[in-house]
mmCIF file of C-alpha atoms in Angstrom:
data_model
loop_
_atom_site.group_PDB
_atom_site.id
_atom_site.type_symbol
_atom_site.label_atom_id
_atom_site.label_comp_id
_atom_site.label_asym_id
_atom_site.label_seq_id
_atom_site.Cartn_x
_atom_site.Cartn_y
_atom_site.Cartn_z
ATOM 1 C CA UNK A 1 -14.240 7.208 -19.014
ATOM 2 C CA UNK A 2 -12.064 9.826 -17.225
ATOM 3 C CA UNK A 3 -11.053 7.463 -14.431
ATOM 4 C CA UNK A 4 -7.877 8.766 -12.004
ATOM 5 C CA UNK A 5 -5.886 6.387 -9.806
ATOM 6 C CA UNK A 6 -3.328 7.223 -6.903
ATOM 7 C CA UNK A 7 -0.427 5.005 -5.653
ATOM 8 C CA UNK A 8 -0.171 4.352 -2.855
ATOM 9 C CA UNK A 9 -3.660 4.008 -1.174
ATOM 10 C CA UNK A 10 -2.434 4.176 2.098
ATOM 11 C CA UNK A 11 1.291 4.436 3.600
ATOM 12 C CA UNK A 12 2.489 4.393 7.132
ATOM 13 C CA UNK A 13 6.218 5.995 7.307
ATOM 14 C CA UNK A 14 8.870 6.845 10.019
ATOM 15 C CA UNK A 15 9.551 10.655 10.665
ATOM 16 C CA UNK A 16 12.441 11.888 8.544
ATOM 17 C CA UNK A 17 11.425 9.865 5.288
ATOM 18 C CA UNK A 18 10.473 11.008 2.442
ATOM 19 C CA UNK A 19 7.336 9.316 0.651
ATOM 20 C CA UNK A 20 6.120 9.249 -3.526
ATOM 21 C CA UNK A 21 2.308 9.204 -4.540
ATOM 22 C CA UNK A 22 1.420 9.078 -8.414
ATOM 23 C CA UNK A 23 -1.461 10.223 -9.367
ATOM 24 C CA UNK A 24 -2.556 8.946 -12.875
ATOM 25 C CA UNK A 25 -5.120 9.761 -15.290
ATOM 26 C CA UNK A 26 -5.843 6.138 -16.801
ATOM 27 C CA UNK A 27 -8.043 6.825 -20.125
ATOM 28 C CA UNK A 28 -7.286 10.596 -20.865
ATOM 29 C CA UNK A 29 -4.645 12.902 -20.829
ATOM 30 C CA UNK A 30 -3.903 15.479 -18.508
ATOM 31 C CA UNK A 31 -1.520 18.762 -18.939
ATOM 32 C CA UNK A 32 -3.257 19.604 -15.754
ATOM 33 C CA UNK A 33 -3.575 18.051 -12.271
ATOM 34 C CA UNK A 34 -4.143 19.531 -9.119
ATOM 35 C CA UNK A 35 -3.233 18.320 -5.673
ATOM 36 C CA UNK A 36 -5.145 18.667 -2.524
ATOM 37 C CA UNK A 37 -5.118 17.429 1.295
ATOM 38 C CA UNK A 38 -7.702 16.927 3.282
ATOM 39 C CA UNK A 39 -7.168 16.745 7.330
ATOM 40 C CA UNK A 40 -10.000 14.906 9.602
ATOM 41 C CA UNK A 41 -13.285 16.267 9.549
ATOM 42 C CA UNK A 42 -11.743 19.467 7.338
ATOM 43 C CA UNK A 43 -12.736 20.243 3.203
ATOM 44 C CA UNK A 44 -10.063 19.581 0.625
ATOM 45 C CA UNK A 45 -7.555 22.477 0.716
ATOM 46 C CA UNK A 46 -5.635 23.009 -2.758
ATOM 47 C CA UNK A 47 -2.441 22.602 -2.353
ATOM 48 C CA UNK A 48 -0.590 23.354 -5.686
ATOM 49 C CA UNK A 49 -1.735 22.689 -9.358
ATOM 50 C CA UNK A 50 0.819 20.392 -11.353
ATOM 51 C CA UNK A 51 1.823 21.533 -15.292
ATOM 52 C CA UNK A 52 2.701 18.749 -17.682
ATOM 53 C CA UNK A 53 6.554 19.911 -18.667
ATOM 54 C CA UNK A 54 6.350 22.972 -16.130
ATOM 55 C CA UNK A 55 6.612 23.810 -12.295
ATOM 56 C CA UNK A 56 4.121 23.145 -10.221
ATOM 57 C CA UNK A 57 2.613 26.314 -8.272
ATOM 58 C CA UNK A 58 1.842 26.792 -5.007
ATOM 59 C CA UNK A 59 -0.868 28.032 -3.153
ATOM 60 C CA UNK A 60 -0.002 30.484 -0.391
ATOM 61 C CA UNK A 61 1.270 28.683 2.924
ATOM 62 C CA UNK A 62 2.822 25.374 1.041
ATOM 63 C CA UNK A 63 6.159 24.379 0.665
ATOM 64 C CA UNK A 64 7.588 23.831 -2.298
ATOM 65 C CA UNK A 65 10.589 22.452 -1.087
ATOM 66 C CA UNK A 66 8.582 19.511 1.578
ATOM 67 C CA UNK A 67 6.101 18.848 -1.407
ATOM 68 C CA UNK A 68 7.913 18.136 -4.780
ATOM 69 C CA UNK A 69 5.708 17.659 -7.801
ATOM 70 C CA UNK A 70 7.003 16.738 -10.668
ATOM 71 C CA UNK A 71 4.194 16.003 -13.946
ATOM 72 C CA UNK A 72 6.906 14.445 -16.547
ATOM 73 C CA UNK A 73 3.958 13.263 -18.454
ATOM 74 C CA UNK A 74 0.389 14.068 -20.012
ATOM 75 C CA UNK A 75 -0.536 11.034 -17.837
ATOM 76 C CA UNK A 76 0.848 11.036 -14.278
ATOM 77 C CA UNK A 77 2.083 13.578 -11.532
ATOM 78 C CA UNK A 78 4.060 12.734 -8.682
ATOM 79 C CA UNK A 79 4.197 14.325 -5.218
ATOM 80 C CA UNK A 80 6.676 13.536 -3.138
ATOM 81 C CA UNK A 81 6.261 14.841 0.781
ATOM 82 C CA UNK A 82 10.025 14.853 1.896
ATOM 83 C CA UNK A 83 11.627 14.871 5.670
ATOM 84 C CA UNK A 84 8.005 13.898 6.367
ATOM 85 C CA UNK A 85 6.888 14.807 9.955
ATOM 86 C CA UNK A 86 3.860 13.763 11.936
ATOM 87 C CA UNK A 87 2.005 16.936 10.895
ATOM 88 C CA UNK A 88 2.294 15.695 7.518
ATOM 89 C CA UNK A 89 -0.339 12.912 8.195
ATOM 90 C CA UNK A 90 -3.596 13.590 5.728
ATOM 91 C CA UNK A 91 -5.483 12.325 3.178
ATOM 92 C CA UNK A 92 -3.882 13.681 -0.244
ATOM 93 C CA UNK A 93 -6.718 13.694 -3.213
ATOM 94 C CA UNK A 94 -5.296 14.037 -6.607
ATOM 95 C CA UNK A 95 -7.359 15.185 -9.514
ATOM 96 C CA UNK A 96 -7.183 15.541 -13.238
ATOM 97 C CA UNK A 97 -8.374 18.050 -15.691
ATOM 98 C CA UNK A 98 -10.486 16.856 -19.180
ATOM 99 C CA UNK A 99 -12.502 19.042 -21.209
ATOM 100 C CA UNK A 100 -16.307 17.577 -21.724
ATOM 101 C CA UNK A 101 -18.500 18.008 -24.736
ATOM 102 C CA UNK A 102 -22.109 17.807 -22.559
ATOM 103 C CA UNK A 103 -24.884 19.139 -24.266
ATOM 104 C CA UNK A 104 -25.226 22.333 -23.418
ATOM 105 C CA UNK A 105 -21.563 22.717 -24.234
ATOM 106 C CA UNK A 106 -18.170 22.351 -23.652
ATOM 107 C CA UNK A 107 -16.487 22.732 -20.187
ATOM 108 C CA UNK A 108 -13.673 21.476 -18.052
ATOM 109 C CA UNK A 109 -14.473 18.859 -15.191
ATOM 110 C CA UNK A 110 -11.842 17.709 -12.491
ATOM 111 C CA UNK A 111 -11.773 14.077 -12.377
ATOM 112 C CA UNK A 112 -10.749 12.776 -8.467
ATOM 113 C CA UNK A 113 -8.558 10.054 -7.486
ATOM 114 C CA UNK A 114 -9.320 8.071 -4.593
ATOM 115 C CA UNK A 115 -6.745 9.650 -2.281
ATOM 116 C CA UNK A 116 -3.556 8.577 -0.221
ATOM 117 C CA UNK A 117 -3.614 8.079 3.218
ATOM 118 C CA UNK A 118 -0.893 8.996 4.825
ATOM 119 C CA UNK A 119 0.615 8.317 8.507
ATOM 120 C CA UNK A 120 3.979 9.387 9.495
ATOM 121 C CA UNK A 121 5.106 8.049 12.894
ATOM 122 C CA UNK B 1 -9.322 35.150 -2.358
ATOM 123 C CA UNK B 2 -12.966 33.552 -3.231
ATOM 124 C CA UNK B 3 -14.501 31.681 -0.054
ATOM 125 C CA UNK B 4 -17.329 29.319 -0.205
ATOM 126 C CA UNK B 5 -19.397 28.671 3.175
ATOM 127 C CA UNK B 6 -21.986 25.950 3.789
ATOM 128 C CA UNK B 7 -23.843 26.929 7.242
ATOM 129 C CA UNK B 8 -24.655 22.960 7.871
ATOM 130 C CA UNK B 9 -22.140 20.642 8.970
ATOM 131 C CA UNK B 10 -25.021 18.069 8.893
ATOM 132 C CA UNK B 11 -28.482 17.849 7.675
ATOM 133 C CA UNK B 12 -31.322 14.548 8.386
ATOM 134 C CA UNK B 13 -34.810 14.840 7.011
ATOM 135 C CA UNK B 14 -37.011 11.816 6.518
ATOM 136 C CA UNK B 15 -37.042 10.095 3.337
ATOM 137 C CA UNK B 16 -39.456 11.809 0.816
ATOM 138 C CA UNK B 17 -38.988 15.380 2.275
ATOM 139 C CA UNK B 18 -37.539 18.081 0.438
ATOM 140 C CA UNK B 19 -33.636 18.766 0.867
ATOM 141 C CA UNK B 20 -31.976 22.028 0.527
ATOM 142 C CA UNK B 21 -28.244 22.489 0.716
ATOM 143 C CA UNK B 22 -26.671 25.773 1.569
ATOM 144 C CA UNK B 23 -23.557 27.002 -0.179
ATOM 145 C CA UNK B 24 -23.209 30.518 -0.435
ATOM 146 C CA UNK B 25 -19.499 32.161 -2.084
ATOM 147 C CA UNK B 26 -17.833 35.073 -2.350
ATOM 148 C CA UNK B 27 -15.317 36.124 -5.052
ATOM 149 C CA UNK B 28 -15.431 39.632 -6.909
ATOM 150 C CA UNK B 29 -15.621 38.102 -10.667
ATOM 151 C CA UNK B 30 -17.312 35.551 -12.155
ATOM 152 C CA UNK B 31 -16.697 31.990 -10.880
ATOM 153 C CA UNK B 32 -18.533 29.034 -11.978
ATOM 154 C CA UNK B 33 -20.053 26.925 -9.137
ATOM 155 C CA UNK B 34 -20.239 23.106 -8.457
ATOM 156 C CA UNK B 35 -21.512 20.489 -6.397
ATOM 157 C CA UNK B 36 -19.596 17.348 -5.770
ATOM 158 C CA UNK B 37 -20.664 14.549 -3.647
ATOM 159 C CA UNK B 38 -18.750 11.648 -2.006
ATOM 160 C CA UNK B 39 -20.714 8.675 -1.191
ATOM 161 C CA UNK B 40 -19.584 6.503 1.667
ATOM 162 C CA UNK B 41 -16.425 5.084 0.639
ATOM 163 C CA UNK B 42 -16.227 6.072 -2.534
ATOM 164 C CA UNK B 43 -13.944 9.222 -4.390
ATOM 165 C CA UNK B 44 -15.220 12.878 -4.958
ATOM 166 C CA UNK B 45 -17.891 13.277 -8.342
ATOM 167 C CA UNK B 46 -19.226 15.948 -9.770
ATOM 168 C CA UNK B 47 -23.028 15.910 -9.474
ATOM 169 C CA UNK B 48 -23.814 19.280 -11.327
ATOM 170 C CA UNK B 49 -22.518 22.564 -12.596
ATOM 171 C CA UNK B 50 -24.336 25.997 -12.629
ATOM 172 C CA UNK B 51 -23.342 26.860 -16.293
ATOM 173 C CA UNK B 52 -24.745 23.362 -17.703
ATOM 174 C CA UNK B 53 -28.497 24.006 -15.517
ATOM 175 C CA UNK B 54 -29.197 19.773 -15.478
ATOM 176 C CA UNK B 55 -31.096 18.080 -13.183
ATOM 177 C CA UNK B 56 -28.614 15.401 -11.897
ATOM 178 C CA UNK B 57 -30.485 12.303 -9.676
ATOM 179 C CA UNK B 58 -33.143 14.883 -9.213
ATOM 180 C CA UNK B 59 -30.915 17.547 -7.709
ATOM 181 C CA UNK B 60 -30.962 21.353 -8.717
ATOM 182 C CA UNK B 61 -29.125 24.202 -7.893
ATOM 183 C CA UNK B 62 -29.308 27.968 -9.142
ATOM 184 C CA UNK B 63 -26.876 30.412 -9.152
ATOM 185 C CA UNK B 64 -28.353 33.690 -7.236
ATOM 186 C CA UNK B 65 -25.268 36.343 -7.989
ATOM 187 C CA UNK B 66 -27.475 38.949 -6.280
ATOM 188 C CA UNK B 67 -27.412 36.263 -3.105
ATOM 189 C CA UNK B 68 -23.900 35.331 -3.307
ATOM 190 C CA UNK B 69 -25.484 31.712 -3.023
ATOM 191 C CA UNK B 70 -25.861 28.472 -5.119
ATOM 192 C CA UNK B 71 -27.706 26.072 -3.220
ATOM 193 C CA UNK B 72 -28.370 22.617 -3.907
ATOM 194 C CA UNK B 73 -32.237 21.020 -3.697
ATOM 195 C CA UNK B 74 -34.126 17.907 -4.154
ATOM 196 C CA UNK B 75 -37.738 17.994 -3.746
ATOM 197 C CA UNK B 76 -37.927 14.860 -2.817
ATOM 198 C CA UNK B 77 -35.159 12.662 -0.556
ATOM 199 C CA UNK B 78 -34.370 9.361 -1.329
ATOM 200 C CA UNK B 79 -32.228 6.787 1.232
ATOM 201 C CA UNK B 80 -29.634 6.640 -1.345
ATOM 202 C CA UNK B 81 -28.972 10.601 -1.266
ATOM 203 C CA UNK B 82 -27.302 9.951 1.740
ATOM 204 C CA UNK B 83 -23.804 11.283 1.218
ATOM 205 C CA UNK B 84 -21.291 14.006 2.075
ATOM 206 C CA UNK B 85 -21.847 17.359 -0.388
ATOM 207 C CA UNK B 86 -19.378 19.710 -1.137
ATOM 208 C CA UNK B 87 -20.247 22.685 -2.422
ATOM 209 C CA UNK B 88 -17.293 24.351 -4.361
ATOM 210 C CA UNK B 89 -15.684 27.521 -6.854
ATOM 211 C CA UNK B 90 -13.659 27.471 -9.674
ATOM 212 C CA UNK B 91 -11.931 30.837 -11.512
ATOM 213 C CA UNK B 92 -11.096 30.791 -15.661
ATOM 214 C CA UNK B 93 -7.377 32.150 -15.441
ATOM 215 C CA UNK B 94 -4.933 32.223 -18.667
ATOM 216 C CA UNK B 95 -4.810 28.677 -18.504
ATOM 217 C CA UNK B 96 -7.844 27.529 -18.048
ATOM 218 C CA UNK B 97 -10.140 26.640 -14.415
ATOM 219 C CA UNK B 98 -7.809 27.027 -11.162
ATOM 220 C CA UNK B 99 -8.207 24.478 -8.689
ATOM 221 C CA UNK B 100 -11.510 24.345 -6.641
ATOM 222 C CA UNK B 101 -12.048 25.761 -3.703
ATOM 223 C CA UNK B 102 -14.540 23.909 -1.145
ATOM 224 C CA UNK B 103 -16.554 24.492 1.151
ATOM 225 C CA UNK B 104 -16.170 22.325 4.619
ATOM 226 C CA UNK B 105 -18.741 19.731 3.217
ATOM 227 C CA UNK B 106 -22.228 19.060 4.618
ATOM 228 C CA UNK B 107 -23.191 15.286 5.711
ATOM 229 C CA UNK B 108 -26.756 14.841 4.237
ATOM 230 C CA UNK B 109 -28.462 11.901 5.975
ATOM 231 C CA UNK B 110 -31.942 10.394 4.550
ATOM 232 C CA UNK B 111 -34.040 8.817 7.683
ATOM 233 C CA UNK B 112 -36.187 5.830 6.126
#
């Protein structure tokens, strides 16, 4: 269980478009999800952590206003990168958040997509 | 903020030699530390967690608070270890863990 998928896997886009990627947790639900990017050879940089029913925040240094997430449901967030410029080219990791009875106890685990690549022209 | 810093952008040994992976953090409270790996091709996992103390595919780490450090180790490499390892930090806030933050990754590469 606790498998995450992302839509698109990879999208190529003109500058000045805007571009969608769900994020979905397929066998659990999820009032959390997190969203990070990841630039060539550079570590996965949060970039904002997704509420079900709430707004997203930010980390320092993103904009809310180029990258809209929206989590309508217990099952998929959406982030939207809009007026996307050539800068905006990464690989975007989604993950999800599940509690996990293991037995030494009972923790939360973040389960990862497989990513969106992303190339704006 | 918290930071976590692994020294080694990549690391070879032979197969059947130990391994030891630096990761070394630094936050004022009390995070709780992972290790994730990403095989070729294939998404982020979670290979262990300092709280739960498992062995996971023969891989260890220890948290050293007085150290700042949480390194990973295998006493013994295997071809298949071959993989990128992220070492990274989570908080507790009101609503549970924050996002992780990781470290820039070390490339582990077994040598048959």
């Amino acid at each position: 269980g606790a498998v995450v998928s992302q839509h698109p896997s990879w999208v190529i886009c003109k500058s000045g478009t805007s571009v969608k990627i769900e994020c979905r947790s397929l066998d659990f639900q999820a009032t959390t999800m997190f969203w990070y990017r990841q630039f060539p050879k550079q570590s996965l940089m949060l970039m904002a952590t997704s509420n079900e029913g709430s707004k997203a925040t930010y980390e320092q240094g993103v904009e809310k206003d180029k990258f809209l997430i929206n989590h309508a449901s217990l099952t998929l967030s959406t982030l939207t990168v809009t007026s996307a410029h050539p800068e905006d080219s990464s690989f975007y990791i989604c993950s999800a958040r599940r509690w996990d009875r293991e037995r030494e106890g009972r923790w939360e685990t973040q389960y990862f997509g497989p990513g969106t690549r992303l190339l704006v022209l | 903020a918290q930071r976590v810093t692994q020294p080694e952008k990549l690391l070879s040994v032979f197969k059947g030699a130990p391994v030891e992976l630096k990761c070394n953090y630094s936050y004022s409270g009390s995070p709780e530390l992972f290790w994730y790996v990403q095989y070729s091709r294939q998404r982020l996992q979670l290979l262990l967690r300092h709280i739960s103390r498992e062995s996971i595919k023969g891989f260890t780490a220890d948290l050293n608070k007085g150290e700042t450090s949480f390194h990973l180790k295998k006493p013994f490499a295997q071809e298949e270890d071959s993989a990128m390892y992220y070492c990274a930090l989570t908080v507790y806030s009101g609503g549970g863990a924050d996002g992780l933050t990781f470290g820039k990754g070390t490339h582990l590469i077994i040598q048959p």
